[in-house]
PDB file of C-alpha atoms in Angstrom:
ATOM      1  CA  MET O 220      39.453 -11.393  -0.861  1.00  0.00           C
ATOM      2  CA  ASP O 221      35.940 -12.685  -1.410  1.00  0.00           C
ATOM      3  CA  GLY O 222      36.476 -16.063   0.257  1.00  0.00           C
ATOM      4  CA  PRO O 223      35.037 -17.364   3.534  1.00  0.00           C
ATOM      5  CA  ALA O 224      37.672 -15.536   5.572  1.00  0.00           C
ATOM      6  CA  ALA O 225      36.639 -12.185   4.126  1.00  0.00           C
ATOM      7  CA  GLN O 226      32.920 -12.737   4.798  1.00  0.00           C
ATOM      8  CA  PRO O 227      32.985 -12.242   8.608  1.00  0.00           C
ATOM      9  CA  ALA O 228      35.028  -9.054   8.203  1.00  0.00           C
ATOM     10  CA  GLN O 229      32.499  -7.728   5.685  1.00  0.00           C
ATOM     11  CA  GLU O 230      29.615  -8.610   7.983  1.00  0.00           C
ATOM     12  CA  ARG O 231      31.334  -6.845  10.877  1.00  0.00           C
ATOM     13  CA  ARG O 232      31.771  -3.714   8.779  1.00  0.00           C
ATOM     14  CA  GLN O 233      28.111  -3.801   7.752  1.00  0.00           C
ATOM     15  CA  THR O 234      27.049  -4.248  11.374  1.00  0.00           C
ATOM     16  CA  LEU O 235      29.276  -1.374  12.475  1.00  0.00           C
ATOM     17  CA  VAL O 236      27.913   0.938   9.782  1.00  0.00           C
ATOM     18  CA  ARG O 237      24.328  -0.035  10.619  1.00  0.00           C
ATOM     19  CA  THR O 238      24.954   0.579  14.310  1.00  0.00           C
ATOM     20  CA  TRP O 239      26.396   4.029  13.668  1.00  0.00           C
ATOM     21  CA  VAL O 240      23.499   4.967  11.382  1.00  0.00           C
ATOM     22  CA  ILE O 241      20.984   3.821  14.015  1.00  0.00           C
ATOM     23  CA  ALA O 242      22.817   5.759  16.727  1.00  0.00           C
ATOM     24  CA  VAL O 243      22.949   8.935  14.613  1.00  0.00           C
ATOM     25  CA  LEU O 244      19.250   8.678  13.705  1.00  0.00           C
ATOM     26  CA  ALA O 245      18.312   8.172  17.365  1.00  0.00           C
ATOM     27  CA  LEU O 246      20.421  11.170  18.364  1.00  0.00           C
ATOM     28  CA  VAL O 247      18.865  13.330  15.639  1.00  0.00           C
ATOM     29  CA  ALA O 248      15.394  12.305  16.821  1.00  0.00           C
ATOM     30  CA  ALA O 249      16.329  13.158  20.411  1.00  0.00           C
ATOM     31  CA  GLY O 250      17.582  16.568  19.294  1.00  0.00           C
ATOM     32  CA  LEU O 251      14.409  17.340  17.351  1.00  0.00           C
ATOM     33  CA  LEU O 252      12.278  16.262  20.300  1.00  0.00           C
ATOM     34  CA  ALA O 253      14.363  18.368  22.677  1.00  0.00           C
ATOM     35  CA  ALA O 254      13.791  21.365  20.393  1.00  0.00           C
ATOM     36  CA  ARG O 255      10.068  20.634  20.522  1.00  0.00           C
ATOM     37  CA  VAL O 256      10.207  20.526  24.345  1.00  0.00           C
ATOM     38  CA  VAL O 257      11.930  23.924  24.459  1.00  0.00           C
ATOM     39  CA  SER O 258       9.450  25.370  21.966  1.00  0.00           C
ATOM     40  CA  ALA O 259       6.443  24.029  23.874  1.00  0.00           C
ATOM     41  CA  SER O 260       7.723  25.226  27.232  1.00  0.00           C
ATOM     42  CA  GLN O 261       8.096  28.787  25.951  1.00  0.00           C
ATOM     43  CA  ARG O 262       4.491  29.138  24.876  1.00  0.00           C
ATOM     44  CA  ASP O 263       2.189  31.223  27.009  1.00  0.00           C
ATOM     45  CA  THR O 264      -0.339  28.394  27.231  1.00  0.00           C
ATOM     46  CA  PHE O 265       2.042  25.632  28.254  1.00  0.00           C
ATOM     47  CA  THR O 266       0.529  25.490  31.753  1.00  0.00           C
ATOM     48  CA  THR O 267      -2.817  24.273  30.436  1.00  0.00           C
ATOM     49  CA  GLY O 268      -3.629  20.592  30.727  1.00  0.00           C
ATOM     50  CA  ALA O 269      -3.265  19.819  27.015  1.00  0.00           C
ATOM     51  CA  GLN O 270       0.051  21.653  26.707  1.00  0.00           C
ATOM     52  CA  MET O 271       1.424  19.941  29.804  1.00  0.00           C
ATOM     53  CA  GLN O 272       0.502  16.561  28.349  1.00  0.00           C
ATOM     54  CA  LEU O 273       2.270  17.484  25.104  1.00  0.00           C
ATOM     55  CA  LEU O 274       5.323  18.619  27.048  1.00  0.00           C
ATOM     56  CA  VAL O 275       5.501  15.438  29.140  1.00  0.00           C
ATOM     57  CA  ALA O 276       5.052  13.222  26.073  1.00  0.00           C
ATOM     58  CA  ALA O 277       7.803  15.092  24.205  1.00  0.00           C
ATOM     59  CA  VAL O 278      10.200  14.808  27.159  1.00  0.00           C
ATOM     60  CA  LEU O 279       9.515  11.085  27.488  1.00  0.00           C
ATOM     61  CA  ALA O 280       9.982  10.545  23.731  1.00  0.00           C
ATOM     62  CA  CYS O 281      13.263  12.451  23.923  1.00  0.00           C
ATOM     63  CA  VAL O 282      14.469  10.257  26.800  1.00  0.00           C
ATOM     64  CA  LEU O 283      13.490   7.107  24.892  1.00  0.00           C
ATOM     65  CA  SER O 284      15.385   8.303  21.810  1.00  0.00           C
ATOM     66  CA  LEU O 285      18.451   8.948  23.950  1.00  0.00           C
ATOM     67  CA  GLY O 286      18.036   5.452  25.388  1.00  0.00           C
ATOM     68  CA  ALA O 287      18.071   4.058  21.851  1.00  0.00           C
ATOM     69  CA  PHE O 288      21.242   6.026  21.129  1.00  0.00           C
ATOM     70  CA  LEU O 289      22.974   4.642  24.227  1.00  0.00           C
ATOM     71  CA  THR O 290      21.965   1.020  23.581  1.00  0.00           C
ATOM     72  CA  ALA O 291      22.529   1.008  19.794  1.00  0.00           C
ATOM     73  CA  ALA O 292      25.929  -0.654  20.100  1.00  0.00           C
ATOM     74  CA  ARG O 293      25.014  -2.934  23.009  1.00  0.00           C
ATOM     75  CA  SER O 294      21.528  -4.378  22.678  1.00  0.00           C
ATOM     76  CA  PRO O 295      19.482  -4.370  19.460  1.00  0.00           C
ATOM     77  CA  ARG O 296      16.433  -5.590  21.380  1.00  0.00           C
ATOM     78  CA  TRP O 297      16.474  -2.712  23.857  1.00  0.00           C
ATOM     79  CA  THR O 298      17.175  -0.289  21.016  1.00  0.00           C
ATOM     80  CA  ALA O 299      14.123  -1.605  19.171  1.00  0.00           C
ATOM     81  CA  TRP O 300      11.929  -1.198  22.263  1.00  0.00           C
ATOM     82  CA  PHE O 301      13.157   2.357  22.870  1.00  0.00           C
ATOM     83  CA  LEU O 302      12.667   3.365  19.246  1.00  0.00           C
ATOM     84  CA  GLY O 303       9.233   1.742  19.042  1.00  0.00           C
ATOM     85  CA  ALA O 304       8.014   3.488  22.188  1.00  0.00           C
ATOM     86  CA  ALA O 305       9.427   6.837  21.022  1.00  0.00           C
ATOM     87  CA  LEU O 306       7.739   6.389  17.638  1.00  0.00           C
ATOM     88  CA  LEU O 307       4.396   5.681  19.284  1.00  0.00           C
ATOM     89  CA  LEU O 308       4.734   8.795  21.425  1.00  0.00           C
ATOM     90  CA  GLU O 309       5.624  10.806  18.321  1.00  0.00           C
ATOM     91  CA  LEU O 310       2.387   9.641  16.709  1.00  0.00           C
ATOM     92  CA  VAL O 311       0.515  10.696  19.845  1.00  0.00           C
ATOM     93  CA  LEU O 312       2.251  14.086  19.760  1.00  0.00           C
ATOM     94  CA  GLY O 313       1.135  14.597  16.186  1.00  0.00           C
ATOM     95  CA  LEU O 314      -2.454  13.876  17.101  1.00  0.00           C
ATOM     96  CA  MET O 315      -2.186  16.191  20.123  1.00  0.00           C
ATOM     97  CA  GLY O 316      -1.434  19.093  17.783  1.00  0.00           C
ATOM     98  CA  ALA O 317       2.330  19.450  17.951  1.00  0.00           C
ATOM     99  CA  ARG O 318       3.651  22.414  15.976  1.00  0.00           C
ATOM    100  CA  ILE O 319       5.364  20.145  13.421  1.00  0.00           C
ATOM    101  CA  PRO O 320       3.200  16.992  13.467  1.00  0.00           C
ATOM    102  CA  LEU O 321       5.091  13.729  13.069  1.00  0.00           C
ATOM    103  CA  ALA O 322       8.324  15.539  12.209  1.00  0.00           C
ATOM    104  CA  VAL O 323      10.428  12.936  14.023  1.00  0.00           C
ATOM    105  CA  ALA O 324       8.422   9.888  12.913  1.00  0.00           C
ATOM    106  CA  PRO O 325      10.358   9.233   9.654  1.00  0.00           C
ATOM    107  CA  VAL O 326      13.695   9.393  11.510  1.00  0.00           C
ATOM    108  CA  LEU O 327      12.526   7.001  14.217  1.00  0.00           C
ATOM    109  CA  LEU O 328      10.906   4.672  11.694  1.00  0.00           C
ATOM    110  CA  CYS O 329      14.102   4.412   9.614  1.00  0.00           C
ATOM    111  CA  ALA O 330      16.124   3.611  12.727  1.00  0.00           C
ATOM    112  CA  LEU O 331      13.565   1.042  13.856  1.00  0.00           C
ATOM    113  CA  VAL O 332      13.586  -0.710  10.463  1.00  0.00           C
ATOM    114  CA  LEU O 333      17.388  -0.908  10.576  1.00  0.00           C
ATOM    115  CA  VAL O 334      17.232  -2.475  14.045  1.00  0.00           C
ATOM    116  CA  LEU O 335      14.423  -4.933  13.348  1.00  0.00           C
ATOM    117  CA  GLY O 336      15.823  -6.108   9.993  1.00  0.00           C
ATOM    118  CA  PRO O 337      18.649  -8.290  11.371  1.00  0.00           C
ATOM    119  CA  ILE O 338      16.507  -9.453  14.305  1.00  0.00           C
ATOM    120  CA  LEU O 339      13.748 -10.695  12.013  1.00  0.00           C
ATOM    121  CA  ARG O 340      16.204 -12.179   9.519  1.00  0.00           C
ATOM    122  CA  ARG O 341      18.409 -14.017  11.991  1.00  0.00           C
ATOM    123  CA  GLU O 342      18.742 -17.754  11.475  1.00  0.00           C
ATOM    124  CA  SER O 343      20.683 -18.929  14.490  1.00  0.00           C
ATOM    125  CA  GLU O 344      18.065 -19.899  17.062  1.00  0.00           C
ATOM    126  CA  PRO O 345      17.867 -23.690  17.523  1.00  0.00           C
ATOM    127  CA  GLY O 346      14.479 -25.226  16.860  1.00  0.00           C
ATOM    128  CA  VAL O 347      13.146 -22.258  14.859  1.00  0.00           C
ATOM    129  CA  ASP O 348      11.832 -22.826  11.333  1.00  0.00           C
ATOM    130  CA  TYR O 349      13.299 -20.092   9.129  1.00  0.00           C
ATOM    131  CA  THR O 350      11.496 -20.991   5.921  1.00  0.00           C
ATOM    132  CA  ARG O 351      10.651 -18.136   3.548  1.00  0.00           C
ATOM    133  CA  ALA O 352       6.898 -18.325   4.147  1.00  0.00           C
ATOM    134  CA  ARG O 353       7.289 -17.981   7.917  1.00  0.00           C
ATOM    135  CA  THR O 354       9.737 -15.096   7.487  1.00  0.00           C
ATOM    136  CA  VAL O 355       7.350 -13.250   5.156  1.00  0.00           C
ATOM    137  CA  VAL O 356       4.484 -13.685   7.635  1.00  0.00           C
ATOM    138  CA  ALA O 357       6.708 -12.461  10.474  1.00  0.00           C
ATOM    139  CA  VAL O 358       7.860  -9.312   8.664  1.00  0.00           C
ATOM    140  CA  VAL O 359       4.412  -8.430   7.280  1.00  0.00           C
ATOM    141  CA  SER O 360       2.802  -8.891  10.707  1.00  0.00           C
ATOM    142  CA  VAL O 361       5.231  -6.486  12.376  1.00  0.00           C
ATOM    143  CA  VAL O 362       4.954  -3.936   9.551  1.00  0.00           C
ATOM    144  CA  LEU O 363       1.131  -3.971   9.735  1.00  0.00           C
ATOM    145  CA  MET O 364       1.236  -3.123  13.428  1.00  0.00           C
ATOM    146  CA  ALA O 365       2.688   0.334  12.598  1.00  0.00           C
ATOM    147  CA  PRO O 366      -0.362   1.815  10.777  1.00  0.00           C
ATOM    148  CA  ILE O 367      -2.669   0.127  13.278  1.00  0.00           C
ATOM    149  CA  GLY O 368      -0.824   2.073  15.958  1.00  0.00           C
ATOM    150  CA  LEU O 369      -2.114   5.281  14.351  1.00  0.00           C
ATOM    151  CA  PHE O 370      -5.669   4.242  15.164  1.00  0.00           C
ATOM    152  CA  TYR O 371      -4.777   3.474  18.769  1.00  0.00           C
ATOM    153  CA  ALA O 372      -2.859   6.763  19.050  1.00  0.00           C
ATOM    154  CA  GLY O 373      -5.960   8.609  17.833  1.00  0.00           C
ATOM    155  CA  THR O 374      -8.266   6.917  20.307  1.00  0.00           C
ATOM    156  CA  GLY O 375      -8.482  10.111  22.352  1.00  0.00           C
ATOM    157  CA  LEU O 376     -10.572  11.676  19.584  1.00  0.00           C
ATOM    158  CA  LEU O 377     -13.248   9.001  19.960  1.00  0.00           C
ATOM    159  CA  VAL O 378     -13.309   7.908  23.610  1.00  0.00           C
ATOM    160  CA  PRO O 379     -13.069   9.517  27.067  1.00  0.00           C
ATOM    161  CA  GLU O 380      -9.571  10.567  28.137  1.00  0.00           C
ATOM    162  CA  TYR O 381      -9.289   7.906  30.848  1.00  0.00           C
ATOM    163  CA  ILE O 382      -9.603   5.177  28.202  1.00  0.00           C
ATOM    164  CA  VAL O 383      -6.591   6.392  26.192  1.00  0.00           C
ATOM    165  CA  PRO O 384      -3.870   4.947  28.504  1.00  0.00           C
ATOM    166  CA  VAL O 385      -5.717   1.603  28.483  1.00  0.00           C
ATOM    167  CA  ALA O 386      -5.850   1.594  24.669  1.00  0.00           C
ATOM    168  CA  VAL O 387      -2.151   2.462  24.404  1.00  0.00           C
ATOM    169  CA  LEU O 388      -1.236  -0.277  26.905  1.00  0.00           C
ATOM    170  CA  ILE O 389      -3.279  -2.835  24.952  1.00  0.00           C
ATOM    171  CA  TYR O 390      -1.541  -1.832  21.737  1.00  0.00           C
ATOM    172  CA  LEU O 391       1.926  -2.045  23.288  1.00  0.00           C
ATOM    173  CA  LEU O 392       1.172  -5.534  24.639  1.00  0.00           C
ATOM    174  CA  LEU O 393      -0.104  -6.655  21.232  1.00  0.00           C
ATOM    175  CA  LEU O 394       2.928  -5.142  19.517  1.00  0.00           C
ATOM    176  CA  ALA O 395       5.310  -6.837  21.957  1.00  0.00           C
ATOM    177  CA  GLY O 396       3.577 -10.168  21.453  1.00  0.00           C
ATOM    178  CA  THR O 397       3.637  -9.812  17.669  1.00  0.00           C
ATOM    179  CA  VAL O 398       7.354  -8.994  17.610  1.00  0.00           C
ATOM    180  CA  TRP O 399       8.125 -11.870  20.010  1.00  0.00           C
ATOM    181  CA  LEU O 400       6.230 -14.334  17.811  1.00  0.00           C
ATOM    182  CA  ALA O 401       7.722 -12.877  14.628  1.00  0.00           C
ATOM    183  CA  VAL O 402      11.283 -13.314  15.864  1.00  0.00           C
ATOM    184  CA  ARG O 403      10.487 -16.965  16.552  1.00  0.00           C
ATOM    185  CA  ARG O 404       8.697 -17.327  13.193  1.00  0.00           C
ATOM    186  CA  HIS O 405       5.402 -18.512  14.694  1.00  0.00           C
ATOM    187  CA  TRP O 406       2.416 -18.503  12.363  1.00  0.00           C
ATOM    188  CA  TRP O 407       0.511 -16.900  15.240  1.00  0.00           C
ATOM    189  CA  ALA O 408       2.393 -13.642  14.588  1.00  0.00           C
ATOM    190  CA  ALA O 409      -0.249 -12.971  11.930  1.00  0.00           C
ATOM    191  CA  ALA O 410      -2.868 -12.918  14.685  1.00  0.00           C
ATOM    192  CA  GLY O 411      -1.351  -9.735  16.179  1.00  0.00           C
ATOM    193  CA  PRO O 412      -2.612  -7.223  13.592  1.00  0.00           C
ATOM    194  CA  VAL O 413      -5.934  -9.040  13.240  1.00  0.00           C
ATOM    195  CA  LEU O 414      -6.521  -9.044  16.987  1.00  0.00           C
ATOM    196  CA  ALA O 415      -5.467  -5.389  17.262  1.00  0.00           C
ATOM    197  CA  VAL O 416      -8.041  -4.348  14.638  1.00  0.00           C
ATOM    198  CA  ILE O 417     -10.798  -6.454  16.232  1.00  0.00           C
ATOM    199  CA  ILE O 418     -10.123  -5.023  19.696  1.00  0.00           C
ATOM    200  CA  TRP O 419     -10.052  -1.445  18.406  1.00  0.00           C
ATOM    201  CA  PHE O 420     -13.311  -1.628  16.450  1.00  0.00           C
ATOM    202  CA  GLY O 421     -14.930  -3.884  19.041  1.00  0.00           C
ATOM    203  CA  GLY O 422     -13.987  -1.533  21.861  1.00  0.00           C
ATOM    204  CA  LEU O 423     -15.404   1.479  20.060  1.00  0.00           C
ATOM    205  CA  TRP O 424     -18.609  -0.384  19.238  1.00  0.00           C
ATOM    206  CA  ALA O 425     -19.037  -1.587  22.834  1.00  0.00           C
ATOM    207  CA  GLY O 426     -18.323   1.889  24.210  1.00  0.00           C
ATOM    208  CA  GLU O 427     -20.883   3.485  21.912  1.00  0.00           C
ATOM    209  CA  VAL O 428     -23.576   0.874  22.578  1.00  0.00           C
ATOM    210  CA  TYR O 429     -23.113   0.332  26.319  1.00  0.00           C
ATOM    211  CA  PHE O 430     -21.480   3.543  27.573  1.00  0.00           C
ATOM    212  CA  GLY O 431     -22.668   6.174  25.127  1.00  0.00           C
ATOM    213  CA  TRP O 432     -19.265   7.202  23.795  1.00  0.00           C
ATOM    214  CA  THR O 433     -19.464   9.727  20.963  1.00  0.00           C
ATOM    215  CA  ALA O 434     -16.727  11.255  18.817  1.00  0.00           C
TER     216      ALA O 434
END
């Protein structure tokens, strides 16, 4: 029962269970976000600019979570992208003053970890060095990008509003590059978090010195 023939069957069962867990977590996140959309739309002040931004962000996060649910059994990569984008929006929602800040973040984060685990651990790509040191660097680099995202999500508290989309776009590009390098076990994956921190602090310093930004 524990021989080579049983191993693929066990791996298939583990993959199936993981897929179902990811799908359920994504669906739960979508439901919580949908509840937040309904709650926000029923407030008397939802027509104000800030409330409309919160509403749009919650709707988009809900759609992304549903996208992760639909792709969970088909494409781990797309599922990871959907979950990552929804998680980033959830962080933004928390900083925008959602009624239950970051309520969906733990659900999305658990689903994202389950998706990224096999992707980062895979050892089937020809020409890729899967030594332990490279794998550790890859995983740590991706994990470090999550807390750094909190700083980028909170940029609106420190810079003019028109800079926020630029900061978020920069972070998403850095995150995408870090994940891409991590999957291929490049040492340069470690440069992602470092570069993200340098750009964030450097941008704030330049804005304060040259453009007079104040918190």
